[in-house]
Coordinates of C-alpha atoms in Angstrom, one line a residue:
X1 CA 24.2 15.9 31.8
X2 CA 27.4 18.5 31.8
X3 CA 27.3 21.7 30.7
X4 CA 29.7 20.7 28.1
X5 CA 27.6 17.8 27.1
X6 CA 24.5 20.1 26.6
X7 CA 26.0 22.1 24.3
X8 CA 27.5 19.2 22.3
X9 CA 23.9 17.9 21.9
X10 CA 22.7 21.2 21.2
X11 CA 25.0 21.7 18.6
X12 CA 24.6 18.1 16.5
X13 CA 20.7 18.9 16.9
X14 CA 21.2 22.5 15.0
X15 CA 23.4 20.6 12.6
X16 CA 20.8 17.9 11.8
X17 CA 18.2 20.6 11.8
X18 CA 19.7 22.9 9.3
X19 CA 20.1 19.4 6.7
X20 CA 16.1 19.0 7.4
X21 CA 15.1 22.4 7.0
X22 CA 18.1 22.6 3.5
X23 CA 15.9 18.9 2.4
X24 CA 12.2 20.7 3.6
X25 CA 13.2 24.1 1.5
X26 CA 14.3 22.1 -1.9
X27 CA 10.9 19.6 -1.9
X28 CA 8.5 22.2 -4.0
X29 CA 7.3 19.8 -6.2
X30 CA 3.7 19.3 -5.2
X31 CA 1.8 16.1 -6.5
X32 CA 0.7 12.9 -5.6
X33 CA 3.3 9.4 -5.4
X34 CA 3.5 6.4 -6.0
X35 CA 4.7 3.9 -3.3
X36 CA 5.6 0.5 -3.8
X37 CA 6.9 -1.7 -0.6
X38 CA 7.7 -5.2 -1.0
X39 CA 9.7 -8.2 0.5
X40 CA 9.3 -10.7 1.8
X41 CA 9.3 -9.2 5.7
X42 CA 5.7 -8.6 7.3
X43 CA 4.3 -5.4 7.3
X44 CA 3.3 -4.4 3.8
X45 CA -0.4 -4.4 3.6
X46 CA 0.0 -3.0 7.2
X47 CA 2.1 0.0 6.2
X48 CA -0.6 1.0 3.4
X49 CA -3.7 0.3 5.5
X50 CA -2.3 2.4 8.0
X51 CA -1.9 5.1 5.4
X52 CA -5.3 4.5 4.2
X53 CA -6.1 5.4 7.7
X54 CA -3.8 8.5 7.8
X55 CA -5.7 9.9 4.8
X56 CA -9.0 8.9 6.3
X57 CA -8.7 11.0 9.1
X58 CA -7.5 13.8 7.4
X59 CA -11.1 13.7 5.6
X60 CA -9.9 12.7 2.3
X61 CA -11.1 10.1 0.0
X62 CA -9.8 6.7 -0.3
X63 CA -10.1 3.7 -2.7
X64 CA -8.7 0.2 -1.3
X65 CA -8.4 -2.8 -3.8
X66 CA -7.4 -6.2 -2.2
X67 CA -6.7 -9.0 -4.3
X68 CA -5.8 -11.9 -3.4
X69 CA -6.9 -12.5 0.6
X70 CA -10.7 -11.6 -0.7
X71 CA -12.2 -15.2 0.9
X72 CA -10.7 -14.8 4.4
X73 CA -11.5 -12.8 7.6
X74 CA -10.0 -9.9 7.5
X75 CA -9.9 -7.1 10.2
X76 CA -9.1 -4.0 8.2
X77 CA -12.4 -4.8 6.0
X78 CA -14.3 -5.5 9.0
X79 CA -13.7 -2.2 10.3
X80 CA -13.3 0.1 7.3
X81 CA -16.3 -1.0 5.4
X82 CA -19.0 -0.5 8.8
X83 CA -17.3 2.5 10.1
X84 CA -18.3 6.2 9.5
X85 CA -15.8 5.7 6.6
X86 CA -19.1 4.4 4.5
X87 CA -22.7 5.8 4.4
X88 CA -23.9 8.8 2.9
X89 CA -21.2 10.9 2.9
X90 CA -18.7 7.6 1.5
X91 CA -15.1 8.7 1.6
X92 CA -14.2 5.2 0.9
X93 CA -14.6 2.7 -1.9
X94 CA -13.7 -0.6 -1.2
X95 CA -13.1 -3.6 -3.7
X96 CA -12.0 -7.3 -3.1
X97 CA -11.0 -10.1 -5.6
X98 CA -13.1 -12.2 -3.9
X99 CA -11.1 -15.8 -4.8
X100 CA -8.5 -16.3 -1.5
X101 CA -5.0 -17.3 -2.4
X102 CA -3.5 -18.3 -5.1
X103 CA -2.3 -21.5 -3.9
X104 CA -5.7 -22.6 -2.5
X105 CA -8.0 -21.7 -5.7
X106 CA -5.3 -24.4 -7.9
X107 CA -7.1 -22.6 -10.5
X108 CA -5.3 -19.7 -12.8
X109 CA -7.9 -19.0 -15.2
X110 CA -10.3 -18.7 -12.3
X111 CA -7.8 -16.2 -10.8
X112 CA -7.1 -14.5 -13.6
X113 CA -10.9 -13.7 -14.0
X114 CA -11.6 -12.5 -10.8
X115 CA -8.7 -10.4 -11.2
X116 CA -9.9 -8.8 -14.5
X117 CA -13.4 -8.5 -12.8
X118 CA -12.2 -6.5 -9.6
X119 CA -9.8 -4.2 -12.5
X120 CA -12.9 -3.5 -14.1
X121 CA -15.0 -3.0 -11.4
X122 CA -12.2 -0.5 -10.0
X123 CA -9.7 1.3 -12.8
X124 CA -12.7 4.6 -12.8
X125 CA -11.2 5.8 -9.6
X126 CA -7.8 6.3 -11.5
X127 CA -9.7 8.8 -13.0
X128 CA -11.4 10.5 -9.5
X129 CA -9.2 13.7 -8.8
X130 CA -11.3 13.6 -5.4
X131 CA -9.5 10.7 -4.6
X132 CA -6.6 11.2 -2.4
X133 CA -5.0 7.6 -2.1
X134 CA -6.0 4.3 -3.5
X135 CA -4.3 1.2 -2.2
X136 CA -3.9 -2.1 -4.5
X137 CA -3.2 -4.3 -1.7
X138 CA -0.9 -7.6 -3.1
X139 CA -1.1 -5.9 -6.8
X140 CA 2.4 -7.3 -7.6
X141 CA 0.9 -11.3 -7.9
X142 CA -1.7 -9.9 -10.1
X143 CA 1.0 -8.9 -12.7
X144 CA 3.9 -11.3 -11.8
X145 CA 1.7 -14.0 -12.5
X146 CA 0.1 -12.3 -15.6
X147 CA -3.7 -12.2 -14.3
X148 CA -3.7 -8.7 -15.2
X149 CA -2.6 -6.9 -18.3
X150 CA 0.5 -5.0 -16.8
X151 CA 0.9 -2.5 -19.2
X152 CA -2.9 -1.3 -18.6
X153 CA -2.3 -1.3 -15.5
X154 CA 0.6 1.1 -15.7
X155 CA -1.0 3.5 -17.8
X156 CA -4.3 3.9 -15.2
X157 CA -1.0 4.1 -12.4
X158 CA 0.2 6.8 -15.0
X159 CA -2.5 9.0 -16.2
X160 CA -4.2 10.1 -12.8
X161 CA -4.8 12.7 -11.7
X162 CA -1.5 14.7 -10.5
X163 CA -2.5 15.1 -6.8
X164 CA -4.1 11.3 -6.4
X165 CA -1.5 9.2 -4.2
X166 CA -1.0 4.7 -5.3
X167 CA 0.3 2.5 -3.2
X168 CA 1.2 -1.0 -4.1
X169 CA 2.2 -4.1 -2.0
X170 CA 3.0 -7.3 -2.3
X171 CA 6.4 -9.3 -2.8
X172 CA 8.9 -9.7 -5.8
X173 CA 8.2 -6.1 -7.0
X174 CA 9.6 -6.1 -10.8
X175 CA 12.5 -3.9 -11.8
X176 CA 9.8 -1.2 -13.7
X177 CA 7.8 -1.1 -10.6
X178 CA 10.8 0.5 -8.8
X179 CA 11.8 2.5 -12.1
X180 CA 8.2 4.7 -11.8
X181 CA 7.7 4.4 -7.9
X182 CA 9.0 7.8 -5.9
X183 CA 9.3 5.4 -3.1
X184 CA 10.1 2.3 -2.8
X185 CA 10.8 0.2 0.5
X186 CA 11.7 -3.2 0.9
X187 CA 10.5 -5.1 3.8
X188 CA 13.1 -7.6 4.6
X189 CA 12.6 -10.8 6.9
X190 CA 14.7 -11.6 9.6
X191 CA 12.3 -13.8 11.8
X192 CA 8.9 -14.4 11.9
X193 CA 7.0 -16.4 14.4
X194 CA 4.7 -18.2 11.8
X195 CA 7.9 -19.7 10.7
X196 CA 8.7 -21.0 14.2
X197 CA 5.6 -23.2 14.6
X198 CA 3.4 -20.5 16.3
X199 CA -0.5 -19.8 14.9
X200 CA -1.3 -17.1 12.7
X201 CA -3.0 -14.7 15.7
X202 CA -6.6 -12.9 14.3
X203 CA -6.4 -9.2 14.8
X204 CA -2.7 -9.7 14.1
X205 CA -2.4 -11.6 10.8
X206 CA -5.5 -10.9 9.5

């Protein structure tokens, strides 16, 4: 690289830094968010379990609800619920719907029970200010297809405590979600491989 070219670099670099450091300087609200990321791209559930993970190893205290894929496999489970994550000094709490997909129950009341049972069994960590993050993993099927009561489940989203973090996942995110998310990502598809005739992989999928 030129002289010349150096310092053109060096230049945009100061320039982007100083909009960072001006973004960095006005953030001085502090409290915890709520994140909602849908689509229909892969990668949602992945993005929150990784932050699940993030907090984890930062020492904090996590809640994971997972509704929905409760029958099958699944990795993240495998590992979170026999790791040092559990035990006597539990910084995780860990709740599944227990009834698979929707489309293989064929069975809406059933759903909508074991939906109600896994609310009940977790809406008290709405109310744990020692919890940093909880996850509802696929929450928007629970209220798009009215298994849970949406407007209860707002006001737990709404009344916790200030510094506890939400994230919620799953596809066709409703209009209100993205009204009282602070941030909200759609995952968009462009190809994926299941789509193309090639098997779901374990450790990738699931």
């Amino acid at each position: 690289m030129t002289d010349e070219k150096a310092q053109r670099h060096k230049e945009r670099m100061q320039q982007r830094k100083e909009i960072v450091d001006a973004k960095i300087a006005r953030a001085t609200e502090d409290r915890g968010v709520l994140i909602v990321l849908t689509g229909d791209g892969k990668g949602k559930s992945s993005s929150g379990f990784g932050t699940a993970l993030r907090c984890l190893g930062h020492g904090y205290k996590v809640a994971i609800v997972q509704f929905i894929k409760g029958t099958w496999e699944c990795g993240e489970k495998n590992f979170l619920t026999e790791s040092i994550f559990r035990g006597e000094n539990a910084r995780l709490e860990y709740f599944t719907m227990d009834t698979g997909f929707t489309w293989e129950t064929q069975n809406a009341e059933k759903d909508r029970e074991a939906a109600e049972k896994v609310w009940a069994e977790c809406e008290h960590v709405f109310s744990d200010p020692e919890i940093h993050l909880v996850l509802l993993d696929e929450l928007t099927y629970m209220l798009n297809y009215k298994y849970l009561d949406k407007e209860k489940v707002l006001k737990a989203i709404q009344n916790r405590p200030i510094t506890q973090n939400v994230i919620i996942t799953g596809r066709g995110a409703k209009k209100y979600l993205e009204d009282l998310a602070d941030t909200f990502s759609e995952v968009k598809a462009i190809k994926h491989a299941f789509n193309n005739g090639i098997k779901a992989q374990k450790g990738i999928e699931w």
